[in-house]
XYZ file of C-alpha atoms in Angstrom:
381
model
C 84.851 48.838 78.398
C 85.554 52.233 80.108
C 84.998 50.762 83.422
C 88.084 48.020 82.611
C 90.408 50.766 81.291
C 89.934 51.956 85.533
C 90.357 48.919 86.886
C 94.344 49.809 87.973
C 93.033 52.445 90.089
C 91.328 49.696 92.272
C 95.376 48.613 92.642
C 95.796 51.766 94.125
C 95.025 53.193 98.206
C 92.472 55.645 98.059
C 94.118 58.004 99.681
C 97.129 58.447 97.064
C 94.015 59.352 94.153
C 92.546 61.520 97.168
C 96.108 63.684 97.719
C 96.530 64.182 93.994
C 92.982 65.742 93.322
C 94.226 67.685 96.234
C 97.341 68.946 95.169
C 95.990 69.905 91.916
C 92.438 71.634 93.442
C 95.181 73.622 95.489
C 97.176 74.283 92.220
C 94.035 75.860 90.813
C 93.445 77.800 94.060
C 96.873 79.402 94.093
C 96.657 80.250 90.444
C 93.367 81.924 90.544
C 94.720 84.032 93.814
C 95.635 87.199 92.572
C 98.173 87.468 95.647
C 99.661 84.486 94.674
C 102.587 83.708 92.682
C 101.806 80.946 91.403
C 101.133 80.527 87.391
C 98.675 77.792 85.836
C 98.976 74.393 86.458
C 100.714 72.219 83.946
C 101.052 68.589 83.307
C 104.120 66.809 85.099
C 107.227 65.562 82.270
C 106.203 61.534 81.710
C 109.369 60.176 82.799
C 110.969 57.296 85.480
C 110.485 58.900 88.520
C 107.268 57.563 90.062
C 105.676 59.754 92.996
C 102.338 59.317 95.356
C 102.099 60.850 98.792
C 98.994 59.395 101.591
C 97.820 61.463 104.596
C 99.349 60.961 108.276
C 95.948 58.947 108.809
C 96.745 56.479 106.295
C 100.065 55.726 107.188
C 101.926 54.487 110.461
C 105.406 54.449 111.797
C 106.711 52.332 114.205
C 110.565 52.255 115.235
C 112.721 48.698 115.438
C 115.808 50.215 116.704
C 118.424 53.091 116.537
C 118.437 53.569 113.129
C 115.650 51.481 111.599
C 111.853 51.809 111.518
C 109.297 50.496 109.428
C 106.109 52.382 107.758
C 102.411 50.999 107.052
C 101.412 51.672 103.757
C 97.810 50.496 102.537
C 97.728 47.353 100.925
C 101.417 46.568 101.143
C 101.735 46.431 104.668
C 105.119 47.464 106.639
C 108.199 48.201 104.782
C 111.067 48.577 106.507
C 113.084 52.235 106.091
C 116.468 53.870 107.114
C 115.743 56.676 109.872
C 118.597 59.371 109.977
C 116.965 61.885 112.352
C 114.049 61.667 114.967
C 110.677 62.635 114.348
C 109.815 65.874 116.578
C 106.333 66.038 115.564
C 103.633 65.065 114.593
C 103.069 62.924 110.673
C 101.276 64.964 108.609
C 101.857 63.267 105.216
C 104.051 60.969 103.727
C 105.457 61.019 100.314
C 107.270 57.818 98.254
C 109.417 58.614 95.360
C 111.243 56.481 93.220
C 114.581 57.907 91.452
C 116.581 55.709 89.021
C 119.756 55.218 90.969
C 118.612 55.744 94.469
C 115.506 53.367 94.501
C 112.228 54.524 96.699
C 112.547 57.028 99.289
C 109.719 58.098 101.468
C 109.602 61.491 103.127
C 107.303 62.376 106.009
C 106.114 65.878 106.549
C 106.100 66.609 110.132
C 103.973 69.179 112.260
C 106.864 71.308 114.492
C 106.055 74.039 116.826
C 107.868 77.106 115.788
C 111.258 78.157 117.544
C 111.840 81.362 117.592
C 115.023 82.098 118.980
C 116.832 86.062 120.560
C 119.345 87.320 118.214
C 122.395 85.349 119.280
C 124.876 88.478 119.375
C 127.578 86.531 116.867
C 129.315 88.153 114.370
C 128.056 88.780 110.850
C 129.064 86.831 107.667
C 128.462 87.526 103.488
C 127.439 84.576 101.554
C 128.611 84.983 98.024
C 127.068 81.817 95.689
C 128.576 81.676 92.277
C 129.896 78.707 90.089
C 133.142 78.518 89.603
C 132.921 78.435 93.791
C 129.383 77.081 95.014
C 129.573 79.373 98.282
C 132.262 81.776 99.293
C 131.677 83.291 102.773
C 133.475 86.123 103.691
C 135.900 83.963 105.895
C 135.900 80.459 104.235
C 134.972 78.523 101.335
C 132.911 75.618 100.323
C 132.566 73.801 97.437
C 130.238 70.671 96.703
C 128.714 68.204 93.624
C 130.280 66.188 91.507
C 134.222 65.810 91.900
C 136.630 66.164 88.688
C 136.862 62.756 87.297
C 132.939 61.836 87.938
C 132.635 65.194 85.702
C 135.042 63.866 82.957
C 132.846 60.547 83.480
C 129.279 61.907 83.194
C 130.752 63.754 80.179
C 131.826 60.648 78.444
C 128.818 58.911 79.259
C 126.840 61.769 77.705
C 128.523 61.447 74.664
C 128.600 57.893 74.587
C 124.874 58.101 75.064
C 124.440 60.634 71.714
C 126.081 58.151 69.367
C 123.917 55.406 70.984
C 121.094 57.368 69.950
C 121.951 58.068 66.491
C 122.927 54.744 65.763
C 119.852 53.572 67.158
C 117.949 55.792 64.825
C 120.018 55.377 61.892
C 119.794 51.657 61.973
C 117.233 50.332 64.939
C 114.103 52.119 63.749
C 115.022 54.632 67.005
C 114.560 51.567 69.439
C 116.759 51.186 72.558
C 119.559 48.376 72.765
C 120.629 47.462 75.735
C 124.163 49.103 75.665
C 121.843 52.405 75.679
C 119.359 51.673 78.133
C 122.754 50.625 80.440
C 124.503 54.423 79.425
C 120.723 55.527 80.781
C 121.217 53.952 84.003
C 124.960 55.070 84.669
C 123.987 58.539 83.763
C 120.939 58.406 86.195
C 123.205 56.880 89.124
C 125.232 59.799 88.667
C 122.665 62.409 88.334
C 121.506 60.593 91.939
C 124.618 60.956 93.442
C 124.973 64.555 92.263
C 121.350 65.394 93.761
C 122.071 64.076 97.149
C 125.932 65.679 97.444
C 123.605 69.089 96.273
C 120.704 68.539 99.009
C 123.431 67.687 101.986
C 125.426 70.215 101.374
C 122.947 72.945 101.256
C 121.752 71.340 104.648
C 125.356 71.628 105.935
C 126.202 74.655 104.796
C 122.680 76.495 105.965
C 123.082 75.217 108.917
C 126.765 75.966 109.658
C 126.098 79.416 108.595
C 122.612 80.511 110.537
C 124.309 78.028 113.876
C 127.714 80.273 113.713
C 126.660 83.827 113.141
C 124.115 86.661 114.050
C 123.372 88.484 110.575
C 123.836 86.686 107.809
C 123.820 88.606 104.006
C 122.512 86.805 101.113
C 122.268 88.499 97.946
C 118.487 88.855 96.077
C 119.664 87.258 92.872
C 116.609 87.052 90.078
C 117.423 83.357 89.325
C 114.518 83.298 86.713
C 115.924 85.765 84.827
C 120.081 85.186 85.055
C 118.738 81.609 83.859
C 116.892 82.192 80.840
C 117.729 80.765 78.005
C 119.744 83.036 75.137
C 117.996 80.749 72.129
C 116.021 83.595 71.070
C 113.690 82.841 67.846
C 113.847 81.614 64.442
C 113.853 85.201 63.353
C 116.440 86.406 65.820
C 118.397 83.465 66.735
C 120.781 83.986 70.228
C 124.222 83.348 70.362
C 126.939 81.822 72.196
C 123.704 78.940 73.100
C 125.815 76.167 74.413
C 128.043 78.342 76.146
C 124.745 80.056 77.845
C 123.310 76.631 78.819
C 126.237 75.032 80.872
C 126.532 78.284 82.701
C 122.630 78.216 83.244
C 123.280 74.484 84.302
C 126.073 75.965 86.930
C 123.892 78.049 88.260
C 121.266 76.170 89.179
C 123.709 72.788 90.307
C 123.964 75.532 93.593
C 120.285 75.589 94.275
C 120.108 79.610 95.256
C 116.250 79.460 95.758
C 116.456 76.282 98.350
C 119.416 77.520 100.321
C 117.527 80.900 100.869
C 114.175 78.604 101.201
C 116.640 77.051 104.099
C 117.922 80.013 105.569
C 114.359 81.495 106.342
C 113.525 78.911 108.615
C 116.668 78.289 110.080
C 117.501 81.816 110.964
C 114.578 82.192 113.259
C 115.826 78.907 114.851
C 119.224 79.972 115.864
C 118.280 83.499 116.117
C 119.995 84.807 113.134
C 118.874 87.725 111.375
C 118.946 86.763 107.175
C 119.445 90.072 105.433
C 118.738 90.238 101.793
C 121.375 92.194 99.939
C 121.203 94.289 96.338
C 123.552 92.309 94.173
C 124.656 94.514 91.218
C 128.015 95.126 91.426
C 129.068 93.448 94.184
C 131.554 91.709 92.606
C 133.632 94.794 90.848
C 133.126 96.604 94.454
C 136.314 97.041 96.676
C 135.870 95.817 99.792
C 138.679 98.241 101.217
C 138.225 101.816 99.624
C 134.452 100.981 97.928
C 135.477 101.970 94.847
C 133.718 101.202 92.599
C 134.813 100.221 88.628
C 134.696 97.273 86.027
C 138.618 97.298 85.230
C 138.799 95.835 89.337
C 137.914 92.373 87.351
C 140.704 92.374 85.122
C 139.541 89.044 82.703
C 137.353 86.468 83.426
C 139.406 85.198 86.134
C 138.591 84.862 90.078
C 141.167 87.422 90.881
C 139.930 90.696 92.133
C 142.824 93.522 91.704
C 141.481 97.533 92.691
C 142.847 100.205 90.347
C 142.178 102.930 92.722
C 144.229 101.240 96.207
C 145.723 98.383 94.635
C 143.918 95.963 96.808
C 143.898 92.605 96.006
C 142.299 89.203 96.768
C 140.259 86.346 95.856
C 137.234 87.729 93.792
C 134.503 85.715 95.707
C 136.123 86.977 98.874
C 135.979 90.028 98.215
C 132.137 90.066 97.072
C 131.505 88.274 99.951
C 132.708 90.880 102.749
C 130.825 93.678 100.360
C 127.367 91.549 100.751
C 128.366 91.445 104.479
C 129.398 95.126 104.783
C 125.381 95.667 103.404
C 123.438 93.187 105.329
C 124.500 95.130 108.334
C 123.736 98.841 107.211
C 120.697 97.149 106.217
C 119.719 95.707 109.103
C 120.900 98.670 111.425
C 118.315 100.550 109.343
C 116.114 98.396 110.337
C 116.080 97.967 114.047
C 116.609 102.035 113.690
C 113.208 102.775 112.359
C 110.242 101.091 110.811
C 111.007 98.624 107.979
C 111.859 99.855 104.677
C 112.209 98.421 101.235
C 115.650 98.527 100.872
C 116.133 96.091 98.138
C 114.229 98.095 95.652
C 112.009 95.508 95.100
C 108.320 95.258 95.681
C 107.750 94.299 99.358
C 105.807 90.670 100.010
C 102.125 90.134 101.023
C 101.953 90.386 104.386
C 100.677 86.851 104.144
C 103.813 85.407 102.594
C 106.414 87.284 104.708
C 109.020 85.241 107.090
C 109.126 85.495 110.264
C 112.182 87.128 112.036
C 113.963 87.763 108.589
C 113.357 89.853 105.209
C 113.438 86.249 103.140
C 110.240 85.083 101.404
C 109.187 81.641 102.192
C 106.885 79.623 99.626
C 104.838 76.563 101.313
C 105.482 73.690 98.764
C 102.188 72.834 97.052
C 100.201 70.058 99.015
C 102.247 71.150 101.991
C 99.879 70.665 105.293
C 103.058 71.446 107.893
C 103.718 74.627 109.223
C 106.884 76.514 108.224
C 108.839 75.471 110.634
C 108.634 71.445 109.575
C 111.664 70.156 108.132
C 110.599 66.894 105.927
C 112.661 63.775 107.370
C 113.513 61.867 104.166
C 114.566 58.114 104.659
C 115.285 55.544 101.842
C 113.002 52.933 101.822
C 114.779 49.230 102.053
């Protein structure tokens, strides 16, 4: 009887059982390394999204034309896939996920040779992310997501969705109808579309930015911390919740840890220097006379006004020429002596440092490519 509970793992190719004892040996591995950051390994959320990844041995690619090729897969043969870029390197793994809304993509870890490029001499730029303005450089703005009226939609559909629910459990013994698993869907295709505006924009924008200019600031925001939750405990219950959660939500719509992820290893490409930047107050900073005092934010507004010159200007703006203003008397510290921690913070392993830039870079678990290897993600037809 045990054996027959196993028999849909026969359904399976080997190698997708084979990468998951893997990924979680290597889970183990990085928690039990004291220089690591990792913490213990914990079980994956039950949910839709379905996920296996096979070595480069397993798999083959073979290309039909200018923008389609097809990929073997054990046991289901060739299936045909949209290619959007070219594949400079050699396939080290290949991962298939399904997402409700965009159907199965496949992504294929490639094996690059590191570019390392000479500082390109262009001028320097402040990055400035926030939320009421996803990134603010200090000479243009960019904003990205979801536009206003799929917002007001996704709202109504979440509301729609919680009298679904409590109707369902009110009068349907908690199951599903079908008006509820369709308010699923359409919040799902949404969330989809959301995702991909967030992960091609952060391409664009990384890109743009470390292509167009020599030392780019970013500041070193604690994410982990600015996006805790204010729930507290039954004892000592938080307040303003709700109002803490959609701005935690904000925050992380603008992806701060994989646009600096990106900007490691594209800096080094276009030989930019990344320059992590303090960020306390460099929003209430003037960018003309420095001063330096909480009434230059009069509000909650994104107007920045300076009691001591009377400077004014977009508040984003203005944070964003401070953080550029210290990436370069960081970085002239720098190439003026030996490194120093400027940030404050403790300095990085030696091990974990990037090259040609002050920015950590974390290897995603599993990960077999170097550093330098983008992963070319195609949807799967």
């Amino acid at each position: 009887e045990a054996r027959a509970d196993f028999d849909w793992m026969a359904d399976l190719p080997a190698q997708a059982a084979q990468a998951a004892i893997k990924d979680l040996d290597l889970a183990y591995d990085n928690w039990w390394n004291p220089d690591h950051p990792a913490g213990p390994p914990t079980f994956e959320k039950r949910s839709s999204k379905l996920r296996f990844s096979l070595p480069g041995q397993a798999v083959d690619v073979r290309h039909i034309d200018r923008k389609w090729s097809e990929v073997w897969i054990p046991k289901l043969g060739w299936q045909r896939f949209r290619r959007h870029r070219p594949f400079n390197g050699v396939v080290r793994n290949a991962t298939f996920t399904f997402t409700p809304g965009s159907g199965w993509m496949v992504s294929f870890g490639i094996a690059a040779k590191q570019i390392t490029a000479p500082p390109n001499g262009k001028p320097a730029t402040g990055v400035d992310f926030g939320v009421a303005c996803s990134a603010f450089l200090s000479d243009e703005e960019m904003t990205a997501t979801l536009t206003p009226g799929e917002k007001r939609r996704l709202v109504g559909l979440e509301r729609r969705k919680a009298r679904q629910l409590t109707w369902a459990k009110r009068h349907n013994n908690g199951r599903y109808s079908n008006r509820l698993r369709h308010t699923n869907s359409e919040i799902a295709r949404l969330r989809a579309k959301q995702a991909r505006r967030r992960n091609d924009f952060t391409h664009k924008l990384t890109t743009d930015v470390a292509k167009n200019h020599g030392i780019v600031g970013i500041e070193d925001l604690r994410v982990k911390n600015m996006t805790a939750s204010a729930k507290g405990t039954v004892e000592a219950p938080g307040t303003s919740v709700a109002a803490k959660a959609g701005l935690n939500r904000g925050i992380l719509d603008n992806a701060p840890f994989e646009r600096r992820r990106q900007f490691a290893y594209k800096g080094p490409k276009f030989g930019t220097q990344i320059v992590s930047v303090p960020a306390p107050n460099t929003s209430r900073r003037c960018a003309k006379c420095k001063a330096l005092d909480p009434a230059n934010r009069p509000g909650c507004g994104r107007e920045f006004a300076c009691v001591a010159c009377g400077h004014q200007d977009h508040a984003d703006r203005n944070a964003a020429v401070n953080i550029r203003a210290a990436a370069e008397q960081i970085y002239a510290a720098q190439t003026a002596g030996p490194a120093d921690n400027s940030t404050g913070r403790r300095k990085p392993s030696q091990s974990r440092k990037a090259e040609g830039g002050s920015v950590k870079r974390v290897a995603p678990v599993g990960s077999s490519i170097s550093d330098s290897a983008g992963r070319v993600e195609s949807r799967v037809a």
